[in-house]
Short mmCIF file of C-alpha atoms in Angstrom, two decimals:
data_model
loop_
_atom_site.label_atom_id
_atom_site.label_comp_id
_atom_site.label_asym_id
_atom_site.label_seq_id
_atom_site.Cartn_x
_atom_site.Cartn_y
_atom_site.Cartn_z
CA MET K 26 69.98 127.89 89.26
CA PRO K 27 70.22 130.60 91.94
CA GLU K 28 72.88 133.24 91.62
CA ALA K 29 74.44 132.14 94.94
CA ASP K 30 75.04 128.63 93.59
CA ARG K 31 76.69 129.97 90.47
CA GLN K 32 79.02 132.09 92.56
CA ALA K 33 79.83 129.08 94.73
CA VAL K 34 80.77 127.09 91.64
CA LEU K 35 83.14 129.79 90.46
CA ALA K 36 84.62 130.12 93.96
CA HIS K 37 85.30 126.40 94.29
CA PRO K 38 89.04 125.66 94.91
CA PHE K 39 89.25 123.33 91.92
CA THR K 40 87.66 125.90 89.60
CA ARG K 41 90.02 128.65 90.80
CA SER K 42 93.09 126.43 90.48
CA CYS K 43 92.49 125.54 86.80
CA SER K 44 92.10 128.46 84.44
CA TYR K 45 90.83 126.27 81.62
CA VAL K 46 88.05 124.77 83.74
CA GLN K 47 87.22 128.20 85.13
CA HIS K 48 86.88 129.60 81.62
CA CYS K 49 84.63 126.72 80.56
CA MET K 50 82.49 127.17 83.66
CA GLN K 51 82.08 130.87 83.01
CA LEU K 52 80.97 130.22 79.44
CA ASP K 53 78.62 127.46 80.53
CA LEU K 54 77.09 129.57 83.29
CA GLN K 55 76.69 132.43 80.84
CA ARG K 56 74.71 130.15 78.55
CA LEU K 57 72.60 129.13 81.55
CA ARG K 58 71.77 132.73 82.31
CA GLU K 59 70.77 133.29 78.71
CA ALA K 60 68.71 130.12 78.48
CA HIS K 61 67.04 130.53 81.90
CA ASP K 62 66.67 126.79 82.00
CA ALA K 63 67.69 125.54 85.41
CA SER K 64 65.85 122.23 85.08
CA SER K 65 67.86 120.75 82.20
CA PRO K 66 70.79 118.38 82.87
CA ARG K 67 73.03 121.03 81.41
CA GLY K 68 71.95 123.46 84.07
CA CYS K 69 71.68 121.23 87.10
CA TYR K 70 75.00 121.70 88.81
CA THR K 71 75.34 120.61 92.42
CA PHE K 72 78.09 120.52 94.98
CA GLU K 73 79.04 117.09 96.32
CA GLN K 74 82.20 116.20 98.27
CA ARG K 75 84.30 119.08 96.91
CA ARG K 76 83.66 118.29 93.27
CA LEU K 77 81.23 119.35 90.58
CA VAL K 78 78.49 116.89 89.66
CA ARG K 79 76.01 116.91 86.82
CA PRO K 80 72.91 114.95 87.87
CA GLY K 81 71.44 112.75 85.19
CA LEU K 82 74.70 112.34 83.28
CA ALA K 83 76.65 109.14 84.01
CA VAL K 84 80.06 110.70 83.50
CA PRO K 85 82.94 109.46 85.70
CA ALA K 86 85.06 111.98 87.52
CA ASP K 87 88.69 112.37 86.57
CA ALA K 88 91.68 112.36 88.92
CA CYS K 89 91.06 115.98 89.88
CA GLY K 90 87.44 115.32 90.78
CA ALA K 91 85.83 117.15 87.84
CA CYS K 92 83.34 115.65 85.42
CA GLY K 93 84.90 114.30 82.28
CA SER K 94 82.41 115.89 79.88
CA ALA K 95 83.36 119.05 78.02
CA PRO K 96 81.36 121.63 76.03
CA ALA K 97 80.33 120.40 72.61
CA ALA K 98 82.05 123.24 70.75
CA ALA K 99 84.99 125.12 72.22
CA PRO K 100 86.21 128.48 70.93
CA ALA K 101 89.61 128.76 69.28
CA GLY K 102 91.16 130.18 72.45
CA GLU K 103 90.00 127.22 74.48
CA LYS K 104 91.38 124.75 71.93
CA GLN K 105 94.74 126.46 71.98
CA GLN K 106 94.84 126.42 75.77
CA GLN K 107 93.87 122.74 75.80
CA GLN K 108 96.65 121.90 73.33
CA GLN K 109 99.16 123.75 75.50
CA TYR K 110 97.96 121.81 78.53
CA LYS K 111 98.37 118.47 76.72
CA ALA K 112 101.83 119.49 75.52
CA GLY K 113 102.85 120.37 79.07
CA SER K 114 101.57 117.02 80.35
CA TRP K 115 103.52 115.21 77.64
CA ARG K 116 106.73 117.06 78.54
CA HIS K 117 106.14 116.22 82.20
CA SER K 118 105.81 112.53 81.29
CA ARG K 119 109.05 112.70 79.33
CA ARG K 120 110.81 114.18 82.34
CA ARG K 121 109.38 111.54 84.64
CA LEU K 122 110.42 108.56 82.47
CA ALA K 123 113.72 108.83 80.63
CA PRO K 124 113.68 108.21 76.85
CA SER K 125 115.84 105.10 77.38
CA CYS K 126 113.39 103.66 79.92
CA LYS K 127 112.14 100.17 79.07
CA GLU K 128 108.91 98.83 80.51
CA LEU K 129 109.29 95.21 81.59
CA MET K 130 105.76 94.02 82.26
CA TYR K 131 104.81 90.95 84.24
CA VAL K 132 102.52 88.68 82.20
CA CYS K 133 102.61 85.28 83.87
CA ASP K 134 104.77 83.12 86.10
CA GLY K 135 107.92 81.98 84.33
CA ASP K 136 107.66 84.43 81.43
CA ARG K 137 110.65 86.05 79.74
CA ASN K 138 109.73 89.66 80.32
CA GLY K 139 111.76 90.39 83.45
CA VAL K 140 114.94 92.37 83.97
CA VAL K 141 117.17 89.29 84.34
CA HIS K 142 116.16 87.95 80.92
CA PHE K 143 116.32 91.46 79.40
CA ILE K 144 119.92 91.98 80.53
CA GLY K 145 120.80 88.44 79.46
CA THR K 146 119.72 89.25 75.90
CA ASP K 147 121.86 92.43 75.84
CA TYR K 148 118.76 94.61 76.20
CA GLY K 149 116.73 92.49 73.80
CA SER K 150 119.18 92.62 70.88
CA LYS K 151 120.91 89.21 71.04
CA GLN K 152 120.43 85.60 71.99
CA TRP K 153 120.16 84.97 75.71
CA VAL K 154 123.39 84.41 77.64
CA ASN K 155 123.49 83.81 81.37
CA PRO K 156 124.01 87.36 82.72
CA VAL K 157 125.96 86.13 85.74
CA ALA K 158 128.36 84.20 83.51
CA SER K 159 128.83 87.27 81.30
CA ARG K 160 129.17 89.49 84.39
CA ALA K 161 126.29 91.67 83.27
CA LEU K 162 124.81 91.35 86.76
CA ASP K 163 125.82 89.80 90.06
CA VAL K 164 124.02 87.38 92.37
CA LYS K 165 125.14 86.66 95.92
CA ALA K 166 123.78 84.78 98.90
CA SER K 167 124.28 84.75 102.63
CA SER K 168 126.19 81.46 102.32
CA PRO K 169 129.28 80.89 100.13
CA PRO K 170 128.86 79.60 96.56
CA SER K 171 128.63 75.84 96.37
CA ARG K 172 126.97 73.07 94.44
CA TYR K 173 123.59 73.96 95.91
CA THR K 174 124.17 77.72 96.20
CA ASP K 175 124.92 78.58 92.58
CA PRO K 176 124.33 82.20 91.45
CA LYS K 177 124.48 81.26 87.77
CA ALA K 178 121.89 78.54 88.20
CA LEU K 179 119.49 80.87 90.01
CA VAL K 180 119.12 83.14 86.95
CA SER K 181 119.32 80.35 84.36
CA GLY K 182 115.55 80.04 84.11
CA GLN K 183 115.73 76.28 84.62
CA PHE K 184 114.05 74.42 87.43
CA LEU K 185 116.52 73.52 90.19
CA ASN K 186 115.85 70.48 92.31
CA THR K 187 118.05 71.77 95.13
CA SER K 188 119.00 75.43 95.44
CA PHE K 189 119.22 77.28 98.73
CA ALA K 190 121.03 79.96 100.71
CA GLY K 191 122.22 79.07 104.18
CA PRO K 192 122.14 81.40 107.18
CA ARG K 193 124.94 83.76 108.13
CA TYR K 194 125.04 84.28 111.88
CA VAL K 195 125.43 87.92 112.88
CA ARG K 196 126.11 89.18 116.38
CA PRO K 197 124.22 92.24 117.65
CA PRO K 198 125.96 95.59 117.04
CA GLN K 199 126.09 96.34 120.79
CA GLN K 200 128.42 93.75 122.33
CA PRO K 201 128.04 93.09 126.08
CA ALA K 202 130.64 94.27 128.53
CA ALA K 203 133.59 92.05 129.38
CA GLY K 204 132.64 89.23 131.71
CA ALA K 205 128.92 89.61 131.00
CA GLY K 206 128.83 86.68 128.61
CA THR K 207 128.58 86.47 124.82
CA ALA K 208 125.49 87.63 123.00
CA ALA K 209 123.77 84.99 120.91
CA ALA K 210 124.22 85.43 117.17
CA SER K 211 121.06 85.71 115.09
CA PRO K 212 120.68 83.99 111.70
CA SER K 213 120.52 86.13 108.57
CA THR K 214 119.57 84.42 105.31
CA TRP K 215 119.22 86.29 102.01
CA TRP K 216 119.65 86.32 98.25
CA GLN K 217 120.92 89.49 96.58
CA LEU K 218 120.68 90.59 92.94
CA ASP K 219 122.87 93.49 91.75
CA LEU K 220 121.97 95.00 88.36
CA GLY K 221 125.20 96.99 88.14
CA PRO K 222 126.16 100.62 88.82
CA GLN K 223 124.66 101.95 85.58
CA HIS K 224 121.33 100.13 85.81
CA ARG K 225 118.19 101.08 87.70
CA LEU K 226 114.82 99.41 88.05
CA LEU K 227 111.54 100.83 89.34
CA CYS K 228 110.22 97.48 90.49
CA ASN K 229 106.45 96.99 90.41
CA TYR K 230 106.28 93.17 90.36
CA TYR K 231 108.45 90.21 91.26
CA THR K 232 108.38 86.42 91.04
CA ILE K 233 110.08 83.67 93.02
CA ARG K 234 109.97 79.90 92.63
CA HIS K 235 110.56 77.22 95.22
CA ASP K 236 113.02 74.45 94.41
CA GLY K 237 112.24 70.74 94.48
CA SER K 238 112.39 70.44 98.26
CA GLN K 239 109.39 68.85 99.93
CA ASP K 240 109.54 71.32 102.83
CA GLY K 241 111.23 74.60 103.67
CA PHE K 242 108.47 76.77 102.19
CA VAL K 243 109.05 80.44 103.05
CA ARG K 244 106.43 82.17 105.14
CA SER K 245 107.97 85.45 106.35
CA TRP K 246 110.37 87.44 104.22
CA VAL K 247 110.88 90.89 102.72
CA LEU K 248 111.93 92.24 99.33
CA GLN K 249 114.32 95.17 99.71
CA GLY K 250 115.99 97.64 97.38
CA SER K 251 119.23 99.60 97.62
CA ASN K 252 121.64 101.69 95.57
CA ASP K 253 124.73 101.25 97.76
CA MET K 254 124.25 97.75 99.25
CA GLN K 255 124.46 99.32 102.71
CA HIS K 256 121.05 100.91 103.25
CA TRP K 257 118.07 98.75 102.32
CA LEU K 258 114.46 99.90 101.95
CA ASP K 259 111.54 97.50 102.27
CA LEU K 260 109.55 97.19 99.05
CA ARG K 261 107.15 94.44 100.12
CA ARG K 262 107.01 92.61 103.44
CA HIS K 263 105.45 89.16 103.82
CA LEU K 264 104.37 87.85 107.21
CA SER K 265 102.88 84.35 107.50
CA ASP K 266 102.39 84.22 103.73
CA SER K 267 101.30 80.71 102.76
CA THR K 268 101.26 81.23 98.99
CA ILE K 269 103.99 78.69 98.24
CA ARG K 270 102.92 75.23 99.37
CA LEU K 271 104.32 72.82 96.76
CA PRO K 272 107.75 71.98 95.35
CA GLY K 273 108.52 74.04 92.26
CA GLN K 274 105.59 76.39 92.84
CA TYR K 275 105.74 80.00 91.68
CA GLY K 276 104.73 83.03 93.70
CA SER K 277 104.28 86.52 92.25
CA TRP K 278 103.36 89.77 93.99
CA PRO K 279 102.92 93.42 92.97
CA ILE K 280 104.88 96.30 94.48
CA SER K 281 102.70 99.30 95.26
CA GLY K 282 102.96 102.60 97.06
CA PRO K 283 105.93 105.00 97.03
CA ALA K 284 108.39 102.10 96.78
CA ALA K 285 107.21 101.32 93.24
CA SER K 286 108.30 104.78 92.05
CA MET K 287 111.84 104.62 93.45
CA PRO K 288 114.68 103.30 91.23
CA PHE K 289 117.10 100.80 92.74
CA ARG K 290 120.29 99.15 91.62
CA ALA K 291 120.21 96.08 93.88
CA PHE K 292 117.46 93.96 95.38
CA ARG K 293 117.48 91.49 98.24
CA LEU K 294 115.20 88.74 99.51
CA LEU K 295 115.68 88.59 103.27
CA LEU K 296 114.25 85.84 105.44
CA LEU K 297 112.38 87.30 108.42
CA GLY K 298 111.31 84.10 110.13
CA PRO K 299 111.85 80.35 110.02
CA THR K 300 110.53 78.30 107.14
CA GLN K 301 108.41 75.18 107.45
CA SER K 302 111.50 72.97 107.48
CA HIS K 303 112.03 71.27 110.85
CA SER K 304 115.65 70.34 110.17
CA SER K 305 116.84 73.60 108.52
CA PRO K 306 114.36 76.38 109.36
CA TRP K 307 116.71 79.20 108.29
CA VAL K 308 117.55 77.86 104.83
CA PHE K 309 116.07 79.93 101.98
CA CYS K 310 115.16 77.56 99.11
CA LEU K 311 114.94 79.41 95.79
CA SER K 312 114.98 78.06 92.23
CA HIS K 313 114.09 81.21 90.28
CA TRP K 314 113.87 84.97 90.87
CA GLU K 315 112.69 87.62 88.43
CA LEU K 316 111.92 91.33 88.73
CA TYR K 317 109.68 93.56 86.62
CA GLY K 318 109.08 97.27 86.23
CA TYR K 319 110.73 100.22 84.47
CA PHE K 320 114.38 99.65 83.60
CA TYR K 321 116.88 102.25 82.41
CA LYS K 322 120.58 103.05 82.26
CA LEU K 323 122.27 105.91 84.09
CA SER K 324 125.26 108.14 83.63
CA SER K 325 127.97 108.18 86.30
CA ALA K 326 126.65 111.42 87.84
CA SER K 327 123.10 110.08 87.97
CA ALA K 328 124.29 106.87 89.60
CA ALA K 329 126.00 108.82 92.38
CA GLU K 330 122.85 110.91 92.86
CA GLY K 331 120.78 107.73 93.20
CA VAL K 332 123.02 106.55 96.04
CA LEU K 333 122.46 109.81 97.91
CA GLN K 334 118.71 109.58 97.39
CA THR K 335 118.64 106.07 98.84
CA GLN K 336 120.61 107.20 101.88
CA ASP K 337 118.23 110.13 102.40
CA ALA K 338 115.20 107.84 102.07
CA ALA K 339 116.75 105.41 104.51
CA ALA K 340 117.35 108.17 107.04
CA ALA K 341 113.75 109.34 106.68
CA GLY K 342 112.42 105.80 107.04
CA ARG K 343 114.15 105.07 110.34
CA ALA K 344 111.20 106.63 112.10
CA GLU K 345 109.11 103.65 110.98
CA GLN K 346 110.14 100.47 112.74
CA GLY K 347 111.34 97.75 110.40
CA SER K 348 111.16 99.85 107.24
CA VAL K 349 114.92 100.23 106.85
CA THR K 350 117.74 97.78 107.37
CA THR K 351 121.28 99.09 107.67
CA ALA K 352 124.56 97.31 107.21
CA ALA K 353 125.22 97.41 110.96
CA ALA K 354 122.37 95.00 111.62
CA LEU K 355 122.55 92.91 108.46
CA PRO K 356 125.77 93.28 106.49
CA ALA K 357 125.67 93.51 102.74
CA ALA K 358 126.73 90.60 100.59
CA GLY K 359 130.41 89.96 100.11
#
């Protein structure tokens, strides 16, 4: 290997940013100089797309872009430095996920691994009790509670033949001047699930189930999260989604991107467009709703901080059209 290539390897940004990798590279290059064997796989280092590659060795690159192989025998100093690095990574993971954090993993449609069932069992310690009946969480809809808009039934886990939320008609924030006529009110249909002020969920999956209606299948809606029920952030937006086609059918979707790493207290399913029902296009039929992700409890100070973070994120997201919904356009439940 020419001396210029060895210097280029040592001058690479990744090598200079990681002292442990730099030390290993220096030792490895020193062995190469002593062996004078540039044709072996150990000595054939090349530059490719800002990362180090060893030709002939099928070793995948890690997240930083470096080859995953390490020297066969590392000196005591290298082992100590590697142990310190692992300890630092472990402490960083502990800071990122609180010790009381509970992973609620989606397994299949209709399972009992979601946050609603977890709260209903008193965090997995007792027999299940309807969390709405015990006031452990709160469910609201755009229409008043009735026989067919029952918050307790929505989280009961049982199949509901008829369960829906009706539209609430909201006038635009900017009213026309006197004598110019009355602005037409727009329908707003939603279901809202509030985990409580001390609960947070980093949602990475969610499931809904259609009721027994033969029509009214949702096609355009959005899942939103909030910590104050005033500023809502879009977690996943569905446009012309034809997943649900049959009565009682489940639909499950992952939450990805930055939204999956943000904790929220409340979640909302908001109808964005008419359903396939010809008679009631703005009725949101829903028999079951479950959320999954990382769940944990907060102190009072942390809960207040979460509200401020949601407001800051909402203010930053206003630059993107449709990413944030405020209470002025669509009022919160209740």
